[in-house]
């Protein structure tokens, strides 16, 4: 299972501007974040073209503030060089695929 | 849909399920663990575990990570973030179907654990939380309410305080707190903490965001509105037995009834951990259940189907 691309305060904005993808805001000791990470990895394995990335909320306060992230896990959904949606909390692979398709 | 055959299917990857998997794998049983989220169960959400023999203090998720590593080292198949859609537990062969695969085995261990009791309020509110590690980051310098005076409520309140929460009100509906005296002393000595017993949340006040809670003294009926920005709920747990109601003997509260070998009313189906009817629910008691269940499964398979069914030298 391929790991998610790790982003920082320095490069997260560039990722949003350039990629269709999903950016996960997480904390290292958050079990739901780990579960969502696995859901994203499985979504990628099933052939999604969305690029999967993650950013540690404890190490990257600027990104947290700029995107007004108050809870983890928060997924930022990105298409056409911008943010098109966000999802807080748990969901399964099928639900993520449906969500990403419909936004 | 793929169909895989194992000696034992373990449903639930909390500490009971993982301990059972370790014992089953060491008994040379082909073992699969099916987990809805990630392995570790409720312990994953415990910020600090301080009663696990060998570690005076360890993060719950770190401890569960170690157990998970041990289990995987023994060759146990682990399927995480997988939803179970159907179980057929009667008969010699049991089948468990997930959203992606199906699994057959002659034995099943149910270790489905428990889930938090929700706060019952009239309206939906985004600021009602059940995991302080996940949701505490937004409450620096803010006011929060912690509901529940057991170890979880006090533990999580201490964790939230460490995040820089401005003020904590902790309430318990019973006439006393149930947390250990040590942790009660630690929290109640803090200047920005107030705590009260015989109190429940009667209503919440919100306009887009949570503004306040209406608290009721359950003895006197006195009402008080308290300004809070968030609510963290630790009111205990309900067993995860919805899918089992029609086939497994449950007690009045929904917990699985087992015998001394963790056997259920169905031959070849065992249970372990918090989902089982018992008095004390601790990490260590869940491990004991998992141990007994796995040993009983090995014995059940050997006595009913002979040693040949356990000969997996090809593994």
Short mmCIF file of C-alpha atoms in Angstrom, two decimals:
data_model
loop_
_atom_site.label_atom_id
_atom_site.label_comp_id
_atom_site.label_asym_id
_atom_site.label_seq_id
_atom_site.Cartn_x
_atom_site.Cartn_y
_atom_site.Cartn_z
CA UNK A 1 0.00 0.00 0.00
CA UNK A 2 1.66 3.23 -1.16
CA UNK A 3 2.10 5.92 1.49
CA UNK A 4 0.47 9.32 1.09
CA UNK A 5 2.59 12.27 -0.05
CA UNK A 6 3.60 14.28 3.05
CA UNK A 7 3.06 18.03 2.66
CA UNK A 8 4.07 21.01 4.80
CA UNK A 9 3.22 24.68 5.32
CA UNK A 10 5.68 25.44 2.52
CA UNK A 11 4.20 23.32 -0.27
CA UNK A 12 0.52 22.57 0.49
CA UNK A 13 -0.77 25.60 -1.48
CA UNK A 14 1.20 24.52 -4.52
CA UNK A 15 -0.36 21.04 -4.28
CA UNK A 16 -3.85 22.52 -4.19
CA UNK A 17 -3.13 24.78 -7.17
CA UNK A 18 -1.62 22.08 -9.36
CA UNK A 19 -3.21 18.70 -8.56
CA UNK A 20 -6.58 17.03 -8.61
CA UNK A 21 -6.46 15.18 -5.34
CA UNK A 22 -7.34 14.78 -1.70
CA UNK A 23 -5.40 16.39 1.13
CA UNK A 24 -5.82 14.84 4.58
CA UNK A 25 -5.25 16.96 7.69
CA UNK A 26 -4.22 14.56 10.48
CA UNK A 27 -2.65 14.15 13.89
CA UNK A 28 -0.20 11.36 14.60
CA UNK A 29 -2.15 10.00 17.59
CA UNK A 30 -5.59 10.22 15.96
CA UNK A 31 -7.01 6.74 15.21
CA UNK A 32 -9.71 8.02 12.88
CA UNK A 33 -7.02 9.78 10.83
CA UNK A 34 -5.18 6.50 10.43
CA UNK A 35 -8.40 4.81 9.31
CA UNK A 36 -9.13 7.54 6.75
CA UNK A 37 -5.56 7.30 5.50
CA UNK A 38 -6.15 3.61 4.77
CA UNK A 39 -9.44 4.46 3.03
CA UNK A 40 -7.58 6.96 0.81
CA UNK A 41 -4.86 4.43 0.05
CA UNK A 42 -7.47 1.85 -0.93
CA UNK A 43 -9.28 4.42 -3.07
CA UNK A 44 -5.99 5.06 -4.88
CA UNK A 45 -5.39 1.31 -5.33
CA UNK A 46 -8.79 1.00 -6.96
CA UNK A 47 -7.57 3.24 -9.75
CA UNK A 48 -8.53 6.74 -8.67
CA UNK A 49 -6.51 9.37 -10.51
CA UNK A 50 -6.76 11.75 -7.56
CA UNK A 51 -3.38 12.31 -5.91
CA UNK A 52 -3.39 11.51 -2.19
CA UNK A 53 -1.51 13.70 0.26
CA UNK A 54 -1.48 14.40 3.98
CA UNK A 55 -0.36 17.19 6.28
CA UNK A 56 0.38 16.97 10.01
CA UNK A 57 -1.74 19.58 11.82
CA UNK A 58 0.65 19.77 14.76
CA UNK A 59 3.69 20.59 12.63
CA UNK A 60 1.99 22.89 10.10
CA UNK A 61 -0.07 25.59 11.85
CA UNK A 62 -0.18 27.96 8.84
CA UNK A 63 -2.02 25.44 6.66
CA UNK A 64 -4.39 24.65 9.54
CA UNK A 65 -5.20 28.33 9.99
CA UNK A 66 -5.43 29.16 6.30
CA UNK A 67 -7.88 26.32 5.57
CA UNK A 68 -9.71 26.77 8.90
CA UNK A 69 -9.27 23.18 9.98
CA UNK A 70 -10.75 22.67 13.43
CA UNK A 71 -11.02 18.89 13.59
CA UNK A 72 -9.16 15.87 12.36
CA UNK A 73 -9.46 13.95 10.18
CA UNK A 74 -10.44 16.60 7.66
CA UNK A 75 -10.16 15.80 3.96
CA UNK A 76 -9.84 18.70 1.52
CA UNK A 77 -11.11 17.71 -1.91
CA UNK A 78 -9.30 19.38 -4.78
CA UNK A 79 -10.19 19.64 -8.48
CA UNK A 80 -9.23 22.00 -11.29
CA UNK A 81 -6.69 23.88 -9.20
CA UNK A 82 -8.93 24.66 -6.27
CA UNK A 83 -10.78 23.36 -3.24
CA UNK A 84 -14.18 21.97 -4.19
CA UNK A 85 -15.22 20.37 -0.92
CA UNK A 86 -14.24 19.05 2.46
CA UNK A 87 -15.23 16.05 4.56
CA UNK A 88 -14.76 15.77 8.31
CA UNK A 89 -14.75 12.39 10.04
CA UNK A 90 -15.03 8.80 8.90
CA UNK A 91 -16.36 7.27 5.71
CA UNK A 92 -15.67 4.08 3.76
CA UNK A 93 -14.00 3.58 0.37
CA UNK A 94 -17.28 3.41 -1.53
CA UNK A 95 -18.53 6.60 0.10
CA UNK A 96 -15.27 8.42 -0.65
CA UNK A 97 -15.36 7.33 -4.29
CA UNK A 98 -18.94 8.55 -4.60
CA UNK A 99 -18.15 11.83 -2.87
CA UNK A 100 -15.13 12.55 -5.05
CA UNK A 101 -17.04 11.67 -8.20
CA UNK A 102 -19.97 13.93 -7.45
CA UNK A 103 -18.17 17.12 -6.37
CA UNK B 1 -16.20 -11.86 -4.99
CA UNK B 2 -13.10 -13.56 -3.56
CA UNK B 3 -13.64 -16.32 -1.02
CA UNK B 4 -10.88 -17.29 1.40
CA UNK B 5 -10.79 -20.16 3.88
CA UNK B 6 -9.31 -19.88 7.36
CA UNK B 7 -9.38 -21.88 10.59
CA UNK B 8 -10.75 -18.95 12.55
CA UNK B 9 -12.27 -15.60 11.66
CA UNK B 10 -11.89 -12.93 14.32
CA UNK B 11 -14.37 -10.09 13.99
CA UNK B 12 -12.97 -6.96 15.58
CA UNK B 13 -9.35 -5.88 15.90
CA UNK B 14 -9.37 -4.36 19.38
CA UNK B 15 -7.15 -5.69 22.13
CA UNK B 16 -9.34 -8.78 22.65
CA UNK B 17 -9.37 -9.67 18.95
CA UNK B 18 -5.65 -9.04 18.51
CA UNK B 19 -4.75 -11.12 21.58
CA UNK B 20 -6.94 -13.93 20.29
CA UNK B 21 -5.21 -13.66 16.90
CA UNK B 22 -1.77 -13.91 18.49
CA UNK B 23 -2.74 -17.04 20.42
CA UNK B 24 -4.51 -18.55 17.41
CA UNK B 25 -1.56 -17.92 15.11
CA UNK B 26 0.82 -19.43 17.65
CA UNK B 27 -1.46 -22.49 17.73
CA UNK B 28 -0.83 -22.76 13.99
CA UNK B 29 -4.37 -21.73 13.07
CA UNK B 30 -4.92 -19.82 9.84
CA UNK B 31 -6.33 -16.62 11.22
CA UNK B 32 -7.97 -13.54 9.73
CA UNK B 33 -8.95 -10.40 11.63
CA UNK B 34 -11.68 -8.21 10.15
CA UNK B 35 -11.77 -4.65 11.51
CA UNK B 36 -14.18 -1.87 10.56
CA UNK B 37 -11.64 0.92 11.20
CA UNK B 38 -8.06 0.26 12.27
CA UNK B 39 -6.84 -2.29 14.79
CA UNK B 40 -6.68 -1.08 18.38
CA UNK B 41 -10.33 -0.40 19.13
CA UNK B 42 -11.31 2.02 21.86
CA UNK B 43 -7.82 1.92 23.39
CA UNK B 44 -6.64 3.88 20.33
CA UNK B 45 -8.66 6.84 21.55
CA UNK B 46 -7.21 6.74 25.05
CA UNK B 47 -4.59 9.43 25.31
CA UNK B 48 -2.57 7.80 28.08
CA UNK B 49 -2.81 4.23 29.39
CA UNK B 50 -1.41 4.00 32.91
CA UNK B 51 -2.63 0.60 34.10
CA UNK B 52 -1.09 -1.75 31.56
CA UNK B 53 1.49 -3.97 33.27
CA UNK B 54 4.98 -3.24 31.89
CA UNK B 55 4.30 0.36 30.79
CA UNK B 56 3.76 2.92 33.60
CA UNK B 57 2.41 5.33 30.97
CA UNK B 58 1.97 4.87 27.23
CA UNK B 59 -0.23 6.43 24.54
CA UNK B 60 -3.14 4.13 23.76
CA UNK B 61 -2.45 4.19 20.05
CA UNK B 62 1.24 3.45 20.58
CA UNK B 63 0.42 0.46 22.79
CA UNK B 64 -2.07 -0.90 20.25
CA UNK B 65 0.48 -0.37 17.50
CA UNK B 66 2.88 -2.66 19.33
CA UNK B 67 0.22 -5.36 19.73
CA UNK B 68 -0.74 -4.99 16.06
CA UNK B 69 2.91 -5.36 14.98
CA UNK B 70 3.21 -8.52 17.09
CA UNK B 71 0.06 -9.98 15.53
CA UNK B 72 1.19 -9.23 11.95
CA UNK B 73 4.63 -10.68 12.66
CA UNK B 74 2.92 -14.04 13.25
CA UNK B 75 1.35 -14.04 9.79
CA UNK B 76 -2.20 -13.14 10.74
CA UNK B 77 -4.21 -11.77 7.82
CA UNK B 78 -5.55 -8.35 8.81
CA UNK B 79 -8.28 -6.58 6.86
CA UNK B 80 -8.89 -3.04 8.10
CA UNK B 81 -11.43 -0.39 7.05
CA UNK B 82 -13.69 -3.21 5.96
CA UNK B 83 -17.45 -3.37 6.55
CA UNK B 84 -19.13 -6.68 7.35
CA UNK B 85 -22.32 -7.03 5.34
CA UNK B 86 -23.40 -10.57 6.20
CA UNK B 87 -22.66 -13.36 8.70
CA UNK B 88 -23.79 -16.98 8.53
CA UNK B 89 -22.74 -18.52 11.82
CA UNK B 90 -24.82 -21.71 11.99
CA UNK B 91 -23.52 -25.03 10.69
CA UNK B 92 -20.00 -26.46 10.55
CA UNK B 93 -18.68 -23.79 8.19
CA UNK B 94 -19.28 -20.17 9.06
CA UNK B 95 -19.20 -17.45 6.40
CA UNK B 96 -18.51 -13.77 6.93
CA UNK B 97 -18.93 -11.45 3.95
CA UNK B 98 -17.43 -7.97 3.80
CA UNK B 99 -17.97 -5.27 1.22
CA UNK B 100 -15.12 -6.76 -0.85
CA UNK B 101 -14.58 -10.44 0.07
CA UNK B 102 -16.04 -13.46 1.82
CA UNK B 103 -14.34 -15.62 4.44
CA UNK B 104 -15.07 -19.21 5.48
CA UNK B 105 -13.96 -20.87 8.72
CA UNK B 106 -15.10 -23.52 11.15
CA UNK B 107 -14.69 -21.13 14.07
CA UNK B 108 -15.45 -17.47 14.69
CA UNK B 109 -14.47 -15.20 17.57
CA UNK B 110 -16.71 -12.18 18.03
CA UNK B 111 -14.70 -9.30 19.45
CA UNK B 112 -16.76 -6.40 18.17
CA UNK B 113 -16.31 -4.22 21.22
CA UNK B 114 -18.42 -1.22 22.14
CA UNK B 115 -19.20 2.26 20.88
CA UNK B 116 -19.79 5.50 22.80
CA UNK B 117 -23.25 6.29 24.14
CA UNK B 118 -24.33 9.40 22.22
CA UNK B 119 -25.46 12.60 23.87
CA UNK B 120 -29.19 12.85 23.29
CA UNK B 121 -30.09 16.42 22.44
CA UNK B 122 -32.87 17.73 20.27
CA UNK B 123 -30.71 19.24 17.55
CA UNK B 124 -27.67 18.29 15.50
CA UNK B 125 -24.53 20.10 16.62
CA UNK B 126 -21.09 20.00 15.03
CA UNK B 127 -19.47 20.92 18.34
CA UNK B 128 -20.46 17.68 20.11
CA UNK B 129 -17.42 15.39 20.14
CA UNK B 130 -16.45 11.90 21.27
CA UNK B 131 -12.67 12.00 20.65
CA UNK B 132 -10.57 14.68 22.32
CA UNK B 133 -7.42 13.65 20.44
CA UNK B 134 -9.24 14.14 17.13
CA UNK B 135 -11.29 17.22 17.89
CA UNK B 136 -9.54 19.03 20.73
CA UNK B 137 -7.30 21.20 18.55
CA UNK B 138 -9.97 23.83 17.92
CA UNK B 139 -10.57 24.60 21.60
CA UNK B 140 -7.43 26.41 22.77
CA UNK B 141 -8.50 29.17 25.20
CA UNK B 142 -12.16 28.18 24.79
CA UNK B 143 -14.74 26.82 27.20
CA UNK B 144 -15.79 23.20 27.04
CA UNK B 145 -18.14 20.81 28.77
CA UNK B 146 -17.06 17.23 29.50
CA UNK B 147 -19.97 14.86 30.08
CA UNK B 148 -19.13 11.82 32.19
CA UNK B 149 -17.42 11.38 35.53
CA UNK B 150 -15.70 8.06 34.93
CA UNK B 151 -12.05 7.45 34.12
CA UNK B 152 -12.59 8.38 30.46
CA UNK B 153 -14.20 11.71 31.30
CA UNK B 154 -11.45 12.68 33.73
CA UNK B 155 -8.63 11.37 31.50
CA UNK B 156 -9.88 13.22 28.46
CA UNK B 157 -10.48 16.40 30.47
CA UNK B 158 -6.85 16.30 31.57
CA UNK B 159 -5.75 15.82 27.97
CA UNK B 160 -7.93 18.73 26.79
CA UNK B 161 -6.44 20.89 29.52
CA UNK B 162 -2.97 20.04 28.23
CA UNK B 163 -4.06 21.46 24.84
CA UNK B 164 -4.66 24.85 26.45
CA UNK B 165 -8.44 24.75 26.80
CA UNK B 166 -9.56 27.87 28.68
CA UNK B 167 -12.11 26.36 31.05
CA UNK B 168 -13.56 22.90 31.61
CA UNK B 169 -16.89 22.09 33.22
CA UNK B 170 -17.21 18.35 33.96
CA UNK B 171 -20.58 16.87 34.83
CA UNK B 172 -21.80 13.44 35.98
CA UNK B 173 -25.44 12.42 36.22
CA UNK B 174 -24.92 10.07 39.19
CA UNK B 175 -24.40 11.40 42.69
CA UNK B 176 -20.65 10.75 42.62
CA UNK B 177 -17.71 10.55 40.24
CA UNK B 178 -16.51 7.07 39.26
CA UNK B 179 -12.96 7.89 38.14
CA UNK B 180 -10.07 6.69 40.26
CA UNK B 181 -9.33 8.95 43.28
CA UNK B 182 -5.85 9.72 41.91
CA UNK B 183 -7.06 11.17 38.64
CA UNK B 184 -9.97 12.96 40.33
CA UNK B 185 -7.52 14.76 42.62
CA UNK B 186 -5.30 15.73 39.69
CA UNK B 187 -8.09 17.29 37.64
CA UNK B 188 -10.07 18.88 40.44
CA UNK B 189 -6.94 20.64 41.73
CA UNK B 190 -6.77 22.66 38.49
CA UNK B 191 -7.94 26.26 38.75
CA UNK B 192 -9.76 26.34 35.40
CA UNK B 193 -11.87 23.24 36.09
CA UNK B 194 -15.27 23.03 37.74
CA UNK B 195 -17.10 19.76 38.28
CA UNK B 196 -20.53 18.78 39.49
CA UNK B 197 -22.42 15.56 40.14
CA UNK B 198 -26.18 14.88 39.79
CA UNK B 199 -26.18 16.99 36.64
CA UNK B 200 -27.24 16.33 33.06
CA UNK B 201 -27.44 18.20 29.78
CA UNK B 202 -31.07 19.21 29.30
CA UNK B 203 -30.59 21.16 26.07
CA UNK B 204 -28.03 22.95 23.96
CA UNK B 205 -28.18 26.52 22.73
CA UNK B 206 -26.74 27.11 19.27
CA UNK B 207 -26.83 29.61 16.43
CA UNK B 208 -24.67 28.15 13.64
CA UNK B 209 -22.22 27.19 16.41
CA UNK B 210 -22.73 25.97 19.95
CA UNK B 211 -23.23 28.87 22.37
CA UNK B 212 -24.23 27.27 25.67
CA UNK B 213 -25.66 24.24 27.40
CA UNK B 214 -28.64 24.09 29.70
CA UNK B 215 -27.70 21.96 32.70
CA UNK B 216 -30.22 20.41 35.04
CA UNK B 217 -29.64 19.28 38.61
CA UNK B 218 -31.39 15.89 38.55
CA UNK B 219 -32.13 16.04 42.30
CA UNK B 220 -33.48 19.58 42.70
CA UNK B 221 -34.58 20.22 39.12
CA UNK B 222 -32.66 23.50 39.14
CA UNK B 223 -31.69 24.77 35.67
CA UNK B 224 -28.59 26.72 34.73
CA UNK B 225 -27.31 27.95 31.37
CA UNK B 226 -23.54 27.70 30.99
CA UNK B 227 -21.60 29.21 28.08
CA UNK B 228 -19.49 26.61 26.27
CA UNK B 229 -17.88 26.34 22.82
CA UNK B 230 -17.72 22.55 22.67
CA UNK B 231 -18.97 19.38 24.35
CA UNK B 232 -16.94 16.19 24.79
CA UNK B 233 -19.02 13.14 25.66
CA UNK B 234 -17.83 10.14 27.72
CA UNK B 235 -21.04 8.62 29.05
CA UNK B 236 -20.07 5.00 28.67
CA UNK B 237 -20.51 2.52 25.87
CA UNK B 238 -23.06 0.32 24.08
CA UNK B 239 -22.09 -3.15 22.77
CA UNK B 240 -21.67 -3.58 19.02
CA UNK B 241 -24.10 -6.47 18.64
CA UNK B 242 -26.74 -5.15 16.22
CA UNK B 243 -25.88 -7.75 13.57
CA UNK B 244 -25.95 -10.56 16.13
CA UNK B 245 -29.37 -10.03 17.68
CA UNK B 246 -31.12 -12.75 15.71
CA UNK B 247 -28.58 -15.53 16.22
CA UNK B 248 -26.46 -15.04 19.36
CA UNK B 249 -27.76 -15.11 22.94
CA UNK B 250 -27.49 -11.59 24.36
CA UNK B 251 -28.36 -10.26 27.79
CA UNK B 252 -30.92 -7.49 28.35
CA UNK B 253 -28.27 -4.83 27.68
CA UNK B 254 -27.17 -6.43 24.43
CA UNK B 255 -23.94 -8.04 25.65
CA UNK B 256 -23.01 -11.54 24.45
CA UNK B 257 -23.59 -14.31 26.98
CA UNK B 258 -20.65 -16.74 27.11
CA UNK B 259 -19.53 -19.75 29.11
CA UNK B 260 -16.22 -20.18 30.90
CA UNK B 261 -14.46 -20.96 27.59
CA UNK B 262 -15.92 -17.84 25.98
CA UNK B 263 -18.26 -20.06 23.95
CA UNK B 264 -21.60 -18.66 22.79
CA UNK B 265 -24.87 -20.53 22.20
CA UNK B 266 -23.70 -21.45 18.68
CA UNK B 267 -21.20 -24.29 18.28
CA UNK B 268 -17.90 -22.96 16.97
CA UNK B 269 -18.70 -19.33 17.76
CA UNK B 270 -16.83 -17.71 20.63
CA UNK B 271 -16.71 -14.14 21.95
CA UNK B 272 -14.18 -11.96 23.76
CA UNK B 273 -13.59 -8.50 25.15
CA UNK B 274 -15.90 -5.61 25.98
CA UNK B 275 -18.78 -7.07 23.96
CA UNK B 276 -19.12 -9.95 26.42
CA UNK B 277 -21.38 -9.84 29.47
CA UNK B 278 -19.10 -9.29 32.47
CA UNK B 279 -18.45 -6.94 35.37
CA UNK B 280 -15.01 -5.44 34.66
CA UNK B 281 -13.97 -4.10 31.25
CA UNK B 282 -10.27 -3.37 31.15
CA UNK B 283 -7.50 -3.90 28.60
CA UNK B 284 -6.20 -6.76 30.70
CA UNK B 285 -9.58 -8.48 31.06
CA UNK B 286 -10.13 -8.19 27.30
CA UNK B 287 -6.74 -9.81 26.75
CA UNK B 288 -7.71 -12.62 29.10
CA UNK B 289 -10.94 -13.18 27.16
CA UNK B 290 -9.05 -13.21 23.86
CA UNK B 291 -6.57 -15.71 25.23
CA UNK B 292 -9.26 -18.07 26.50
CA UNK B 293 -11.30 -17.76 23.29
CA UNK B 294 -8.34 -18.62 21.05
CA UNK B 295 -7.30 -21.59 23.19
CA UNK B 296 -10.90 -22.80 23.23
CA UNK B 297 -11.09 -22.47 19.44
CA UNK B 298 -7.96 -24.58 19.03
CA UNK B 299 -9.43 -27.22 21.30
CA UNK B 300 -12.82 -27.07 19.58
CA UNK B 301 -11.25 -27.59 16.13
CA UNK B 302 -9.01 -30.41 17.36
CA UNK B 303 -11.80 -32.25 19.19
CA UNK B 304 -14.42 -31.84 16.44
CA UNK B 305 -12.37 -32.09 13.28
CA UNK B 306 -9.11 -33.79 14.30
CA UNK B 307 -5.52 -32.63 14.14
CA UNK B 308 -5.37 -32.98 10.35
CA UNK B 309 -7.46 -29.86 9.92
CA UNK B 310 -4.83 -27.88 11.82
CA UNK B 311 -1.83 -29.12 9.87
CA UNK B 312 -0.63 -26.06 7.98
CA UNK B 313 3.00 -26.84 7.31
CA UNK B 314 2.60 -25.09 3.98
CA UNK B 315 2.25 -21.73 5.78
#
